[in-house]
Coordinates of C-alpha atoms and ligand atoms in Angstrom, one line a residue:
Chain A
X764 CA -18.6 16.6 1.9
X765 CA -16.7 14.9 4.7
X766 CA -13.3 14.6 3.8
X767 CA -11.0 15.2 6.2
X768 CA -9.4 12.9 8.5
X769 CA -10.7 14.6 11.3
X770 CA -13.8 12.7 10.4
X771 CA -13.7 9.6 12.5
X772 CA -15.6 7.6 9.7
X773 CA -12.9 5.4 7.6
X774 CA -10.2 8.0 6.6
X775 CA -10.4 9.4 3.3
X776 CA -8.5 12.3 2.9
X777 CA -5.6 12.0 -0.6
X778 CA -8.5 12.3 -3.0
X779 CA -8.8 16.0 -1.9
X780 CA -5.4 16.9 -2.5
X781 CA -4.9 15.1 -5.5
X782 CA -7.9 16.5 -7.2
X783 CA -6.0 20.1 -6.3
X784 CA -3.3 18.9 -8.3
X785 CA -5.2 17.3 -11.2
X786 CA -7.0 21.0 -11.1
X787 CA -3.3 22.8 -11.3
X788 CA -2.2 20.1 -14.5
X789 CA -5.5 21.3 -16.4
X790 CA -4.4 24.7 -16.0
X791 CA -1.1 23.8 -17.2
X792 CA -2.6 22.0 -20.5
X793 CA -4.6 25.1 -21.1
X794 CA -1.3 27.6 -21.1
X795 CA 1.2 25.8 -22.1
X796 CA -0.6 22.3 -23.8
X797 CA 2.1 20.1 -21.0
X798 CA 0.1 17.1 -19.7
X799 CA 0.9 15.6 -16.8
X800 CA 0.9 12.1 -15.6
X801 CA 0.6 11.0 -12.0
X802 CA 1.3 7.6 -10.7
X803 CA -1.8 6.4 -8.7
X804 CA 0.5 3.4 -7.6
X805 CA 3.4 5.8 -5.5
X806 CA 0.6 7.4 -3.6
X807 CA -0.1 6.6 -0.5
X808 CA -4.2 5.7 -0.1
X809 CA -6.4 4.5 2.2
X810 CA -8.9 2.0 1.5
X811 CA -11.6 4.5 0.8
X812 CA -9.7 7.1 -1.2
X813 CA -9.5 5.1 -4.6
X814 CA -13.1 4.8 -4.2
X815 CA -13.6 8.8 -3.3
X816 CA -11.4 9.8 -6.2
X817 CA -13.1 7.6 -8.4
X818 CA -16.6 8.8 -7.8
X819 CA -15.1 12.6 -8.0
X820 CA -14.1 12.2 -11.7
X821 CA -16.9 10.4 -12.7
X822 CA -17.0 8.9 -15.9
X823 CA -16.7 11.0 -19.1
X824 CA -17.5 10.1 -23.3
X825 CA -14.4 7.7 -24.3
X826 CA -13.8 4.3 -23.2
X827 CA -11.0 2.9 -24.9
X828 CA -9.5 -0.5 -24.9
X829 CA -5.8 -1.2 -25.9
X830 CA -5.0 -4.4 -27.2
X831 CA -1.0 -4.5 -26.5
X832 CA 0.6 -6.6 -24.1
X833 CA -3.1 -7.2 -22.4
X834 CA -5.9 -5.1 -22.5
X835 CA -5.3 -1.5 -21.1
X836 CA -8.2 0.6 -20.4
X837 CA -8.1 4.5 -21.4
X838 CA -11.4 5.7 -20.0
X839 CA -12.4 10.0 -20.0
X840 CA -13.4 10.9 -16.6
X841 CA -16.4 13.7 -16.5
X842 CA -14.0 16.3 -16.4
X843 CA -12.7 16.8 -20.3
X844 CA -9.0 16.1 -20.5
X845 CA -8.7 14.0 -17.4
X846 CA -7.7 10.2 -18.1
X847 CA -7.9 7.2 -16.4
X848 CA -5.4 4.9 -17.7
X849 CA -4.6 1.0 -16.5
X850 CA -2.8 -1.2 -17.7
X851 CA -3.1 -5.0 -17.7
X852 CA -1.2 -7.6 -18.3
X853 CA -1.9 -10.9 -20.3
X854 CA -3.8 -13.1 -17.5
X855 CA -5.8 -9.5 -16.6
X856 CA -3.7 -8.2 -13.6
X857 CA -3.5 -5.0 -13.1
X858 CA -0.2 -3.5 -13.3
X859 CA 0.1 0.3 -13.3
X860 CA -2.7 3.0 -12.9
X861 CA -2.0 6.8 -13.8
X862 CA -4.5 9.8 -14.0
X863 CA -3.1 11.4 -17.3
X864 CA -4.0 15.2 -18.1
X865 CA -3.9 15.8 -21.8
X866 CA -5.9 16.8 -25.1
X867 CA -5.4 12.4 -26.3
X868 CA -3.2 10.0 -24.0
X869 CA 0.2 9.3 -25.4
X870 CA -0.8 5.3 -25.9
X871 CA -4.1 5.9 -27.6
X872 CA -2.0 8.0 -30.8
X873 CA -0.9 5.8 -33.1
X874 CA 3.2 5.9 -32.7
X875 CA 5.4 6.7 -35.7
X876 CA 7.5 3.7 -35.8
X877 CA 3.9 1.3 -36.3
X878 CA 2.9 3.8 -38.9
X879 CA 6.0 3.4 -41.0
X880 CA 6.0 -0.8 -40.3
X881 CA 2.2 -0.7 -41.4
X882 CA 3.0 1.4 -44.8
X883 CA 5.5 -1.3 -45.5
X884 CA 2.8 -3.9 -44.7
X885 CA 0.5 -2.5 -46.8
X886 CA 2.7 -2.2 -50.1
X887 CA 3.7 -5.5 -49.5
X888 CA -0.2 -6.8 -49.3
X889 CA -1.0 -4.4 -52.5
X890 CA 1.9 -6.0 -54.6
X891 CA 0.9 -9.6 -53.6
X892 CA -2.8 -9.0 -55.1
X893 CA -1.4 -7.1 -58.1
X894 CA 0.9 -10.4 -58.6
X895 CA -2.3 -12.3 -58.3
X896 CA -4.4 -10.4 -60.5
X897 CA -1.7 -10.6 -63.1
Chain B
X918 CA 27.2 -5.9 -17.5
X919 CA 25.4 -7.9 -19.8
X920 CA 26.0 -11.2 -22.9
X921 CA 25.6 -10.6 -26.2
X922 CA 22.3 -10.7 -28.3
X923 CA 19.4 -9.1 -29.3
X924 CA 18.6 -5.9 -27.3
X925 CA 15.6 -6.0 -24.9
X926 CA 14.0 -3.7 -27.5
X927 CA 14.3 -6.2 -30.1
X928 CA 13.5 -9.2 -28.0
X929 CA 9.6 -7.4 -27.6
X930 CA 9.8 -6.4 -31.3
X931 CA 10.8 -10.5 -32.2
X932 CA 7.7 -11.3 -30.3
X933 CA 5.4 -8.9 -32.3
X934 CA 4.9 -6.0 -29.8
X935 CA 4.0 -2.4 -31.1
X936 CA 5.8 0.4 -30.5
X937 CA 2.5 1.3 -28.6
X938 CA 3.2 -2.1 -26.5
X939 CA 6.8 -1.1 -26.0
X940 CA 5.8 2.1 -24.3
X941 CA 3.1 0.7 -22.3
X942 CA 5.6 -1.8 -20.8
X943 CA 8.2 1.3 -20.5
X944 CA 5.4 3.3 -18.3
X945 CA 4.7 -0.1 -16.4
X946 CA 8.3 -0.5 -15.2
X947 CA 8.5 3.3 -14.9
X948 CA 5.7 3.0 -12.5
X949 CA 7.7 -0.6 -11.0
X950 CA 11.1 0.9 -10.5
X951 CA 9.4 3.5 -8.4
X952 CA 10.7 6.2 -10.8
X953 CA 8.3 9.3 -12.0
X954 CA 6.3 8.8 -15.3
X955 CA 8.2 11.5 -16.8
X956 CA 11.1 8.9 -17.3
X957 CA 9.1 6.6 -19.4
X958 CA 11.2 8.6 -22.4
X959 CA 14.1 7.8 -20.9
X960 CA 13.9 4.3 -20.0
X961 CA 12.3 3.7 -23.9
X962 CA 15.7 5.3 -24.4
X963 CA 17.4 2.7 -22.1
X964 CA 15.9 -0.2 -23.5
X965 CA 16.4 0.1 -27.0
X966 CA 20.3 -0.8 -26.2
X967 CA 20.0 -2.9 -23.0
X968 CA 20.6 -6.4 -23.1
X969 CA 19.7 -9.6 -21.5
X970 CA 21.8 -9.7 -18.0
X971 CA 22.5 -13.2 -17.1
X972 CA 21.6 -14.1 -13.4
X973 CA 22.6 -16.5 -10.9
X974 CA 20.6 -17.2 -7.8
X975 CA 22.4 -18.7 -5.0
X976 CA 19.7 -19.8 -1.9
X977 CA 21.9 -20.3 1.8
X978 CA 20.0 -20.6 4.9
X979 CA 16.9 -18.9 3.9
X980 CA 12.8 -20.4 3.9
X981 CA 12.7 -19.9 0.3
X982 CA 9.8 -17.2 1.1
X983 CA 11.8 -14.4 -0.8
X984 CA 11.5 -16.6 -4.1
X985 CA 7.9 -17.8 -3.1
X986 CA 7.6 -13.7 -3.1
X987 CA 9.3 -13.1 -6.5
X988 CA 7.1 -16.1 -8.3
X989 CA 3.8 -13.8 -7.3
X990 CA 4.9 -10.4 -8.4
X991 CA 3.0 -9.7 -10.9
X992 CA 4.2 -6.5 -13.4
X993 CA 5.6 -7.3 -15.5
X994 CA 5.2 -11.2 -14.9
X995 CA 8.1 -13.3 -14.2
X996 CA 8.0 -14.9 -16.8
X997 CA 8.0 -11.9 -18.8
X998 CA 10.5 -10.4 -16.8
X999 CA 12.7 -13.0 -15.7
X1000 CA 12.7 -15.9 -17.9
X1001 CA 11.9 -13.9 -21.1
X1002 CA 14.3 -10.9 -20.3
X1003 CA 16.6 -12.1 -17.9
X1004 CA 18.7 -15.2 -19.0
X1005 CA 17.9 -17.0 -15.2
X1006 CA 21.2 -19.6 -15.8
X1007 CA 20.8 -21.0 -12.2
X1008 CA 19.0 -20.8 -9.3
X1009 CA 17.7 -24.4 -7.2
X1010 CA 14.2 -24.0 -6.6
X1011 CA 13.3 -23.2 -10.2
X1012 CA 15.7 -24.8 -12.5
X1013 CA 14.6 -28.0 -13.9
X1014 CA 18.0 -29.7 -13.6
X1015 CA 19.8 -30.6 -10.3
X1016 CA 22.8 -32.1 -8.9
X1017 CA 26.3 -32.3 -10.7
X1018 CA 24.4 -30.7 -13.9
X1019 CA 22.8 -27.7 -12.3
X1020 CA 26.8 -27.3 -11.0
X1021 CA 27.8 -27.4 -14.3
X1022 CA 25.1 -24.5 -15.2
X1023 CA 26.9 -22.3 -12.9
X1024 CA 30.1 -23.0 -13.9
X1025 CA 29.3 -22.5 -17.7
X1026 CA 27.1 -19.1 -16.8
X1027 CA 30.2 -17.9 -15.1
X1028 CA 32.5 -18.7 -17.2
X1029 CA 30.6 -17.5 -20.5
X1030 CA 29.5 -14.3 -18.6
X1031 CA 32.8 -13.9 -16.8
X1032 CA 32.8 -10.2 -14.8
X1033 CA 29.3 -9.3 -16.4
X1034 CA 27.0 -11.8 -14.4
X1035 CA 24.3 -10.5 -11.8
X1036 CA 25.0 -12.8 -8.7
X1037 CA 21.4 -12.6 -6.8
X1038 CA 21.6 -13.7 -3.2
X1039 CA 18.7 -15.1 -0.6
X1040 CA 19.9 -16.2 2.6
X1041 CA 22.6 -15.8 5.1
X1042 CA 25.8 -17.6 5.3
X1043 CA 26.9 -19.5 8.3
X1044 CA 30.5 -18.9 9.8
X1045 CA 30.2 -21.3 12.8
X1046 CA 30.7 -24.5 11.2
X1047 CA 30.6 -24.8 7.1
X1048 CA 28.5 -28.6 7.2
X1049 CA 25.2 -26.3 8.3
X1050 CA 24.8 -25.6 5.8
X1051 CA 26.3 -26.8 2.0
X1052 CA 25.2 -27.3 -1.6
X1053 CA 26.4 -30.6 -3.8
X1054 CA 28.8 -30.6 -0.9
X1055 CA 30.2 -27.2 -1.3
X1056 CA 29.9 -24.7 1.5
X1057 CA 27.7 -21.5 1.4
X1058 CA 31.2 -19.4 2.3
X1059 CA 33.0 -21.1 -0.6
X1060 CA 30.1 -20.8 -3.1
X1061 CA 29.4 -17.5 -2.4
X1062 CA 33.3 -16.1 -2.6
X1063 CA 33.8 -18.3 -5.9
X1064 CA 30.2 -16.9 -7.6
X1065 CA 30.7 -13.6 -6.6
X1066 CA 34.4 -13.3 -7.8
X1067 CA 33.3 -13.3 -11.5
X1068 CA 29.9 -11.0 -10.8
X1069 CA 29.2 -7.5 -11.6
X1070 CA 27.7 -7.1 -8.5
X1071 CA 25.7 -8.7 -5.9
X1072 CA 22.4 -8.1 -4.7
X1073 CA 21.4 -9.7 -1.5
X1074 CA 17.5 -10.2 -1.5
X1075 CA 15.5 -10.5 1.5
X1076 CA 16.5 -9.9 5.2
X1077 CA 18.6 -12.9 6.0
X1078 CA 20.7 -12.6 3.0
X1079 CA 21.1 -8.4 3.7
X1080 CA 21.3 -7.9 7.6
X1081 CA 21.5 -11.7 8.4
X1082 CA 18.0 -11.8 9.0
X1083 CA 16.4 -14.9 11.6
X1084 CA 19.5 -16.7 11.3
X1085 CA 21.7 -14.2 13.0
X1086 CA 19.1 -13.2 15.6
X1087 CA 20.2 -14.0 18.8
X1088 CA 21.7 -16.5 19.8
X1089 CA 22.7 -16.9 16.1
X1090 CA 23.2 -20.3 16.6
X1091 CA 25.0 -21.1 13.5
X1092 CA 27.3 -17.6 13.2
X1093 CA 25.1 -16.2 10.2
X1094 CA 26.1 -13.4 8.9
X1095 CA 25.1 -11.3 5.9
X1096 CA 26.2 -11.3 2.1
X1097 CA 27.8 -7.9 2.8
X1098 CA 29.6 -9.3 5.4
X1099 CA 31.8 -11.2 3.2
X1100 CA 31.6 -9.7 -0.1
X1101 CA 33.6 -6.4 0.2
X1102 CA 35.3 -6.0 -3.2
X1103 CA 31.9 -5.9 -5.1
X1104 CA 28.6 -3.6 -4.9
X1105 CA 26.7 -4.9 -2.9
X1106 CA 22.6 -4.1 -2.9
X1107 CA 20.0 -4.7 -0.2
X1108 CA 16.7 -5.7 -1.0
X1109 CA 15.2 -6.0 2.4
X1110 CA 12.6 -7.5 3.6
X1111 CA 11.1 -10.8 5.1
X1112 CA 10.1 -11.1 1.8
X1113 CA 10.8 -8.0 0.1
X1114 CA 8.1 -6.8 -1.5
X1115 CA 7.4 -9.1 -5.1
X1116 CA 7.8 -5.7 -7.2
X1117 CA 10.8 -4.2 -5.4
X1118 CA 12.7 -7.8 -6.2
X1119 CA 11.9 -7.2 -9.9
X1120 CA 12.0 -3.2 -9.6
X1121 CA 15.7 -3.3 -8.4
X1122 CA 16.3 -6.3 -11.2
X1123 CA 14.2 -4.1 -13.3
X1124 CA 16.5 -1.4 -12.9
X1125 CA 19.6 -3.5 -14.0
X1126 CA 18.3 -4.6 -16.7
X1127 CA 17.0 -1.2 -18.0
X1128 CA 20.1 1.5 -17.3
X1129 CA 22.9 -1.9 -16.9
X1130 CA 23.3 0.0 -13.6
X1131 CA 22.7 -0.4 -10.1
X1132 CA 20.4 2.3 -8.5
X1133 CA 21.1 4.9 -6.1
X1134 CA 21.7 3.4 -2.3
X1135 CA 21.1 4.6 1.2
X1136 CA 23.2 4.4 4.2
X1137 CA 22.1 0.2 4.4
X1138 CA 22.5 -0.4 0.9
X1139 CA 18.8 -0.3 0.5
X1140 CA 17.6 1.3 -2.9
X1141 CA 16.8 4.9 -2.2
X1142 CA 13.4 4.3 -4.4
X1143 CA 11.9 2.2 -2.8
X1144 CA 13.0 2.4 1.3
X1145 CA 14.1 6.2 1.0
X1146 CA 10.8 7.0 3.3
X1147 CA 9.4 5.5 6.2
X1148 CA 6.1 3.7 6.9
X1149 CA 5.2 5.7 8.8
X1150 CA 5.6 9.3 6.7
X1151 CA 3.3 7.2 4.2
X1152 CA 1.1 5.6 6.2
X1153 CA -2.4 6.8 5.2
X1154 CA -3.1 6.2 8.9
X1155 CA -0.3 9.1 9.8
X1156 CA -2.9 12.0 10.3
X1157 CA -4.4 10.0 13.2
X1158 CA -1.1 9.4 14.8
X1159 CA -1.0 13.4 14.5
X1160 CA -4.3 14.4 16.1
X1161 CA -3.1 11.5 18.9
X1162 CA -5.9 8.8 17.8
X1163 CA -4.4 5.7 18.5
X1164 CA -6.6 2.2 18.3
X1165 CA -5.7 0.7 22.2
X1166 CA -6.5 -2.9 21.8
X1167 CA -7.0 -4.9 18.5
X1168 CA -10.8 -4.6 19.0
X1169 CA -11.5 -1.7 20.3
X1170 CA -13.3 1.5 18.6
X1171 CA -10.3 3.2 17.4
X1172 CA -9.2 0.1 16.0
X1173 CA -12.7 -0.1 14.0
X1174 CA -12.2 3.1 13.1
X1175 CA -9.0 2.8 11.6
X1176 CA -6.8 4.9 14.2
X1177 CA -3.2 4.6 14.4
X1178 CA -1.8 1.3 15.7
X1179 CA 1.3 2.9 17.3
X1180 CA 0.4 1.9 20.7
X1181 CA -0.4 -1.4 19.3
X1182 CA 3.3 -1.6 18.7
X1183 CA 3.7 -0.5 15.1
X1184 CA 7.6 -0.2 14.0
X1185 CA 6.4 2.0 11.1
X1186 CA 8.1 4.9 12.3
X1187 CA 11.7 3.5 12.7
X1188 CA 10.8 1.2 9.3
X1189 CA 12.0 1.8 5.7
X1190 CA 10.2 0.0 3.4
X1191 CA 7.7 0.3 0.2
X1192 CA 4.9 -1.2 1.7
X1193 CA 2.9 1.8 2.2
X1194 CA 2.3 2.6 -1.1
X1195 CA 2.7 0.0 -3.5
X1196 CA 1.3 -2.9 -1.0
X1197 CA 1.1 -5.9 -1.3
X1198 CA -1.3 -8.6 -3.6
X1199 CA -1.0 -6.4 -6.4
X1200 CA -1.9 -3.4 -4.7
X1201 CA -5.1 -4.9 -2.6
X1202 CA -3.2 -3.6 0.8
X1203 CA -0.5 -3.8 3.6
X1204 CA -0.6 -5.0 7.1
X1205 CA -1.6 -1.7 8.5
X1206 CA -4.6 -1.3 6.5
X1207 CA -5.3 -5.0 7.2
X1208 CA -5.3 -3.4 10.8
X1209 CA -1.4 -5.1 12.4
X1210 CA 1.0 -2.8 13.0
X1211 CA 4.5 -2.9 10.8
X1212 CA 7.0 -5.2 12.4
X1213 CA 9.8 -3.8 11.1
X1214 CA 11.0 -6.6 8.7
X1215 CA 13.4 -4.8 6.6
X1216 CA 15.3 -3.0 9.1
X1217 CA 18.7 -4.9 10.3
X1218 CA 18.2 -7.0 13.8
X1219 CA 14.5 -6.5 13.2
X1220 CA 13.9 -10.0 15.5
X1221 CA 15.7 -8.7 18.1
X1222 CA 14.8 -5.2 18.1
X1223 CA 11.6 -5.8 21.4
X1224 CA 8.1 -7.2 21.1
X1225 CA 6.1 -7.0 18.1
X1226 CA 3.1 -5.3 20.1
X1227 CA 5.1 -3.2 22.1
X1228 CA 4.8 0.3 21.3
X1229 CA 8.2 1.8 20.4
X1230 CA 10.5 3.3 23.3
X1231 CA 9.8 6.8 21.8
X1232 CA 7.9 9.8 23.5
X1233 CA 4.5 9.9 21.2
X1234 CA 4.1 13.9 22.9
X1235 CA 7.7 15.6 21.7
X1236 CA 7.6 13.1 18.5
X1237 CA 4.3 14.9 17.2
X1238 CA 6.0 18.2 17.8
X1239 CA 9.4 17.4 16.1
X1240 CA 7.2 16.0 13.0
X1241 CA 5.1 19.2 12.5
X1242 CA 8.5 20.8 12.7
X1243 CA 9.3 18.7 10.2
X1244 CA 6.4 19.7 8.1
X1245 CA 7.6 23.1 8.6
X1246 CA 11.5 22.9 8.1
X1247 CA 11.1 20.1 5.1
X1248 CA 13.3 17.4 4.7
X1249 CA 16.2 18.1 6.9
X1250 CA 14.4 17.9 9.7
X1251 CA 12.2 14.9 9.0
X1252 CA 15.5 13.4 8.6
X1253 CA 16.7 14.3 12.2
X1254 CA 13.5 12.4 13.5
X1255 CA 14.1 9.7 11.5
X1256 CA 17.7 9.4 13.1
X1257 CA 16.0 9.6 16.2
X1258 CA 13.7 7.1 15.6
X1259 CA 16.3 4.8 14.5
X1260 CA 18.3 6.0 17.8
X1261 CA 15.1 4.9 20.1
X1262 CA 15.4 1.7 18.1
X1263 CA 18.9 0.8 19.3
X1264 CA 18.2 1.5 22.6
X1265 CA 14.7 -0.5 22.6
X1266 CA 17.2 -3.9 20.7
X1267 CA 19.7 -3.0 24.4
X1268 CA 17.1 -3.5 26.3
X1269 CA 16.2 -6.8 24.4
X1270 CA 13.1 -8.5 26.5
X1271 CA 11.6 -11.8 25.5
X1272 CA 8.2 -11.7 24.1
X1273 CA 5.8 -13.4 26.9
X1274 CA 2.2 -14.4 26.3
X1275 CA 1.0 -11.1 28.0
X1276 CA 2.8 -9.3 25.3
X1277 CA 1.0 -11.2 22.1
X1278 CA -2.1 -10.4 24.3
X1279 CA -1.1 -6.9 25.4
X1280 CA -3.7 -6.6 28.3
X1281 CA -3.9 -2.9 28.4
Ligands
SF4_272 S1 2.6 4.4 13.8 FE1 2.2 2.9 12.3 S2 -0.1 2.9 12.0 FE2 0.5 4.8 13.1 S3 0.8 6.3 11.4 FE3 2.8 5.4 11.8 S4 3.1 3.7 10.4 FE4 0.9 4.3 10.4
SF4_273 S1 4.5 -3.3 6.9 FE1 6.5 -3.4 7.9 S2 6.7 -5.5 8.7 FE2 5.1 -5.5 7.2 S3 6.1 -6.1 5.3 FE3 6.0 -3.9 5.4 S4 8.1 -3.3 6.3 FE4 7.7 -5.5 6.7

């Protein structure tokens, strides 16, 4: 596979590395369960390394959509545990991108706080019909 | 540093956004500020006690490009960023109201906000004769000293209002000079760049607005997060300039190819600047990989600092050598060939030729 710079074809050579380090975080889930979460936007790429990296992962069994703030997309690459994660804003711009290494993303978990606001809710609904009912 | 109200926190909340939402626009400015995703905790942290800074914009002999540049950043918007978060309580090009009433805006802002105020600055400020260059009849000099006298601190956006930009390059017909220049009993930040960057503007805003502190500085005021590294050490283009592949003409093969554009006058190595990684047009890409060498816009006297396709006054030979020393010694010495890069800069804005028609053209 060419991909090193000393190719003289448009220069792809970060996706290498970084899949090295994406290799090291799985190892790290494995001992210790600590994901890791690299920012795809502080790296510096050339036009064809999104592209190479892309194709490396491949895509995997979940494609998740989160409806918060715009749609984000939480897609599984091919390799188990390796996440592709961008967010969007409203008008469908993309805003931040992140290769996430862990068992389930942080954002697709329900959090506590919208668990305990949802319990409320749904007393509330339950005692509204009972007042119906009555 | 900030009025009174509803923390940022409870602003999104207001609006109906999760906890899930919260933390998705946490990991969004994490990624904006420049700042590792391991301090999404922390800035969640932040924000649930942050509150809304109020902001006034003051615009002195500038091209209006640097707010043109903040209206297209685009995470998070500006107007979730600025007119949701940020109370905006003046600023000329984007206010609705004008004349004696946009006055009175200021004055109310500064006096309701007294000593807690952001004072955001694009511009420079001519010395040489106040009537170059006034507002409602009130000189830049006088409105900056009387805006900035009630601010928490200042932060100069865009290379005219930092280093005094093409206003003060030579002959700097009207005196300019630079925000810092003036201002000395306030921080003072530098957000460089003809514009900056559309998501360092809102990063370093970003930043206030989070922590209700200004972030860590370099030597030029410059936030180290975004300008603490050169083009040129993340250029994706760098390992050419290693192995000596450099693109001659615009059109030639190594241009095609994608081969460094030093000899094509590229300032990326003396340059400190973002642009390398987080581009620009939401991340599509930066004048290097649109094949143009940097210019060096966010550098102080960049105008005067020799020809745009000039190749810098630096030995390309003993430069490769010092950088894989670098590699090998780590940051230290990557520093010493920065200062020696910025050195071959100084000497290169002496020397200060004209650009002819044979330079734009650069006949090999
Ligand atoms: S000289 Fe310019 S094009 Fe070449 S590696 Fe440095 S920043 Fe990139
Ligand atoms: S590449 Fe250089 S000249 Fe161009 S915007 Fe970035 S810092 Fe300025």
């Amino acid at each position: 596979m060419p991909s090193t710079p000393a190719d003289d074809e448009a220069w792809r050579g970060n996706a290498l590395p970084l899949l090295n380090e994406i290799r090291h975080a799985l190892d790290r889930l494995l001992a210790s369960g600590e994901t890791t979460v690299i920012d795809l936007g502080a790296l510096p790429m050339g036009p064809q390394d999104e592209a190479e990296l892309l194709a490396a992962l491949g895509t995997g069994e979940v494609d998740a959509t989160i409806n918060a703030g715009g749609p984000s997309s939480v897609r599984e690459t091919a390799f188990h545990g390796v996440w592709l994660v961008t967010h969007r804003n409203e008008t469908g711009e993309t805003q931040a991108r992140f290769i996430e290494v862990a068992f389930v993303p942080e954002l697709l978990m329900s959090q506590r706080e919208d668990v305990a606001d949802s319990a409320k809710a749904l007393s509330e609904q339950l005692r509204e019909e009972q007042n119906i009912r009555k | 540093m900030a009025i009174d109200g509803p923390t940022i926190a409870e602003v999104l909340r207001q609006q109906g956004i999760s906890r899930r939402g919260f933390l998705k626009f946490c990991a969004t400015t994490a990624s904006l500020m420049a700042l590792p995703p391991s301090m999404v905790p922390a800035i969640a942290a932040a924000l649930q006690h942050a509150r809304r800074p109020s902001v006034i914009w003051l615009s002195f002999q500038e091209c209006t490009g640097c707010t043109e540049s903040l209206t297209r950043s685009h995470s998070p918007s500006i107007e979730g960023l600025i007119l949701e978060q940020i109370s905006l309580d003046y600023h000329h090009t984007l206010q609705a109201a004008s004349g004696t009433a946009a006055e009175a805006a200021r004055e109310a802002a500064m006096r309701e906000n007294a000593g807690k105020y952001l004072l955001v600055v694009d511009g420079s400020i001519p010395l040489g004769n106040a009537g170059f260059s006034t507002i409602a009849g009130i000189s830049n000099l006088d409105m900056l000293k009387e805006t900035a006298a009630g601010a928490a601190a200042v932060i100069a956006v865009g290379t005219c209002a930092a280093y005094g930009g093409i206003p003060a390059a030579q002959p700097n017909p009207t005196g300019a000079v630079p925000v810092s220049a003036i201002i000395k009993d306030k921080p003072v930040l530098n957000v460089p760049g003809c514009p900056p960057i559309p998501v360092v503007i809102t990063g370093v805003l970003a930043h206030f607005l989070t922590f209700g502190s200004l972030p860590e500085l370099d030597a030029l005021g410059r936030p180290k997060a975004f300008y603490g590294e050169s083009i040129h050490d993340r250029c994706y283009r760098r390992p050419f300039y290693d192995q000596g592949k450099f693109a001659e003409t615009f059109d030639d093969e190594g241009a095609r190819k994608g081969w460094c554009l030093f000899k094509l006058g590229c300032k990326g190595p003396v340059t400190y600047n973002a642009c390398a990684t987080t581009k620009w047009n939401q991340g599509v890409s930066f004048p290097i990989q649109s094949g143009h060498g940097c210019i060096g816009c966010s550098e102080p006297g960049f105008w005067d600092a020799g020809p745009f396709y000039k190749a810098l006054s630096m030995p390309i030979g003993p430069a490769k050598a010092a950088i894989g020393a670098a590699a090998v010694a780590g940051l230290a010495a990557g520093a010493a060939v920065a200062l020696r890069n910025r050195s071959a800069k100084k000497s290169a804005q002496a020397a200060h030729q004209k650009v002819t028609i044979d330079d734009l053209e650069k006949s090999k």
